[in-house]
mmCIF file of C-alpha atoms in Angstrom:
data_model
loop_
_atom_site.group_PDB
_atom_site.id
_atom_site.type_symbol
_atom_site.label_atom_id
_atom_site.label_comp_id
_atom_site.label_asym_id
_atom_site.label_seq_id
_atom_site.Cartn_x
_atom_site.Cartn_y
_atom_site.Cartn_z
ATOM 1 C CA UNK S 873 -49.887 7.226 -18.528
ATOM 2 C CA UNK S 874 -48.969 10.863 -17.942
ATOM 3 C CA UNK S 875 -45.313 11.880 -17.997
ATOM 4 C CA UNK S 876 -44.181 14.709 -15.718
ATOM 5 C CA UNK S 877 -40.680 16.118 -15.687
ATOM 6 C CA UNK S 878 -38.979 17.330 -12.536
ATOM 7 C CA UNK S 879 -38.639 20.764 -14.129
ATOM 8 C CA UNK S 880 -42.440 20.959 -14.430
ATOM 9 C CA UNK S 881 -42.796 20.094 -10.754
ATOM 10 C CA UNK S 882 -40.218 22.717 -9.780
ATOM 11 C CA UNK S 883 -41.957 25.345 -11.925
ATOM 12 C CA UNK S 884 -45.290 24.474 -10.299
ATOM 13 C CA UNK S 885 -43.737 24.825 -6.840
ATOM 14 C CA UNK S 886 -42.147 28.172 -7.722
ATOM 15 C CA UNK S 887 -45.361 29.592 -9.168
ATOM 16 C CA UNK S 888 -47.526 28.542 -6.191
ATOM 17 C CA UNK S 889 -45.057 29.101 -3.323
ATOM 18 C CA UNK S 890 -46.091 32.683 -2.419
ATOM 19 C CA UNK S 891 -49.796 31.889 -2.551
ATOM 20 C CA UNK S 892 -49.460 28.769 -0.401
ATOM 21 C CA UNK S 893 -47.185 30.449 2.144
ATOM 22 C CA UNK S 894 -49.603 33.376 2.452
ATOM 23 C CA UNK S 895 -52.456 30.963 3.086
ATOM 24 C CA UNK S 896 -50.465 29.076 5.735
ATOM 25 C CA UNK S 897 -49.456 32.288 7.522
ATOM 26 C CA UNK S 898 -53.053 33.536 7.468
ATOM 27 C CA UNK S 899 -54.310 30.281 9.000
ATOM 28 C CA UNK S 900 -51.641 30.352 11.714
ATOM 29 C CA UNK S 901 -52.324 34.001 12.587
ATOM 30 C CA UNK S 902 -55.609 33.075 14.248
ATOM 31 C CA UNK S 903 -54.048 30.215 16.238
ATOM 32 C CA UNK S 904 -50.255 30.638 16.201
ATOM 33 C CA UNK S 905 -49.554 27.825 18.647
ATOM 34 C CA UNK S 906 -49.765 24.287 17.324
ATOM 35 C CA UNK S 907 -51.093 22.117 20.122
ATOM 36 C CA UNK S 908 -49.963 18.585 20.752
ATOM 37 C CA UNK S 909 -52.500 15.873 20.070
ATOM 38 C CA UNK S 910 -51.074 13.277 22.393
ATOM 39 C CA UNK S 911 -49.709 13.396 25.925
ATOM 40 C CA UNK S 912 -45.997 12.861 26.415
ATOM 41 C CA UNK S 913 -44.869 9.523 27.768
ATOM 42 C CA UNK S 914 -42.865 9.354 30.995
ATOM 43 C CA UNK S 915 -39.697 8.466 29.075
ATOM 44 C CA UNK S 916 -40.160 11.428 26.733
ATOM 45 C CA UNK S 917 -40.722 13.777 29.702
ATOM 46 C CA UNK S 918 -37.602 12.462 31.414
ATOM 47 C CA UNK S 919 -35.503 12.807 28.246
ATOM 48 C CA UNK S 920 -36.664 16.386 27.603
ATOM 49 C CA UNK S 921 -35.933 17.314 31.229
ATOM 50 C CA UNK S 922 -32.409 15.896 30.978
ATOM 51 C CA UNK S 923 -31.755 17.720 27.690
ATOM 52 C CA UNK S 924 -33.000 21.017 29.136
ATOM 53 C CA UNK S 925 -30.960 20.664 32.336
ATOM 54 C CA UNK S 926 -27.831 19.834 30.324
ATOM 55 C CA UNK S 927 -28.258 22.869 28.070
ATOM 56 C CA UNK S 928 -28.800 25.147 31.085
ATOM 57 C CA UNK S 929 -25.691 23.779 32.802
ATOM 58 C CA UNK S 930 -23.647 24.262 29.628
ATOM 59 C CA UNK S 931 -24.866 27.862 29.322
ATOM 60 C CA UNK S 932 -23.913 28.485 32.962
ATOM 61 C CA UNK S 933 -20.432 27.004 32.428
ATOM 62 C CA UNK S 934 -19.883 29.131 29.329
ATOM 63 C CA UNK S 935 -21.031 32.242 31.181
ATOM 64 C CA UNK S 936 -24.052 32.831 28.980
ATOM 65 C CA UNK S 937 -26.529 32.309 31.821
ATOM 66 C CA UNK S 938 -26.280 33.912 35.240
ATOM 67 C CA UNK S 939 -28.539 33.789 38.261
ATOM 68 C CA UNK S 940 -29.480 37.356 39.208
ATOM 69 C CA UNK S 941 -31.962 36.425 41.905
ATOM 70 C CA UNK S 942 -33.520 33.436 43.591
ATOM 71 C CA UNK S 943 -35.845 32.804 40.653
ATOM 72 C CA UNK S 944 -34.445 35.133 37.989
ATOM 73 C CA UNK S 945 -31.855 34.384 35.342
ATOM 74 C CA UNK S 946 -30.017 36.425 32.749
ATOM 75 C CA UNK S 947 -29.285 34.706 29.448
ATOM 76 C CA UNK S 948 -26.949 36.301 26.909
ATOM 77 C CA UNK S 949 -28.074 34.969 23.534
ATOM 78 C CA UNK S 950 -25.804 37.245 21.516
ATOM 79 C CA UNK S 951 -23.177 34.582 20.844
#
């Protein structure tokens, strides 16, 4: 049986990190968007809608988001 120390694993990760990251970035450059493989369920859609509406309302209350037209908003992301 082969014995491997955690330090050997960490050294292997450190030595290969740049090469692996470069390969991942190169692969994603051609198709930057990762597409979903399954459709969302009705419950998941409802939950995401509620989360989004709550975050928009919170931003409006805190003054970070303002309506500047019928269909246009201004969002101050500086804070």
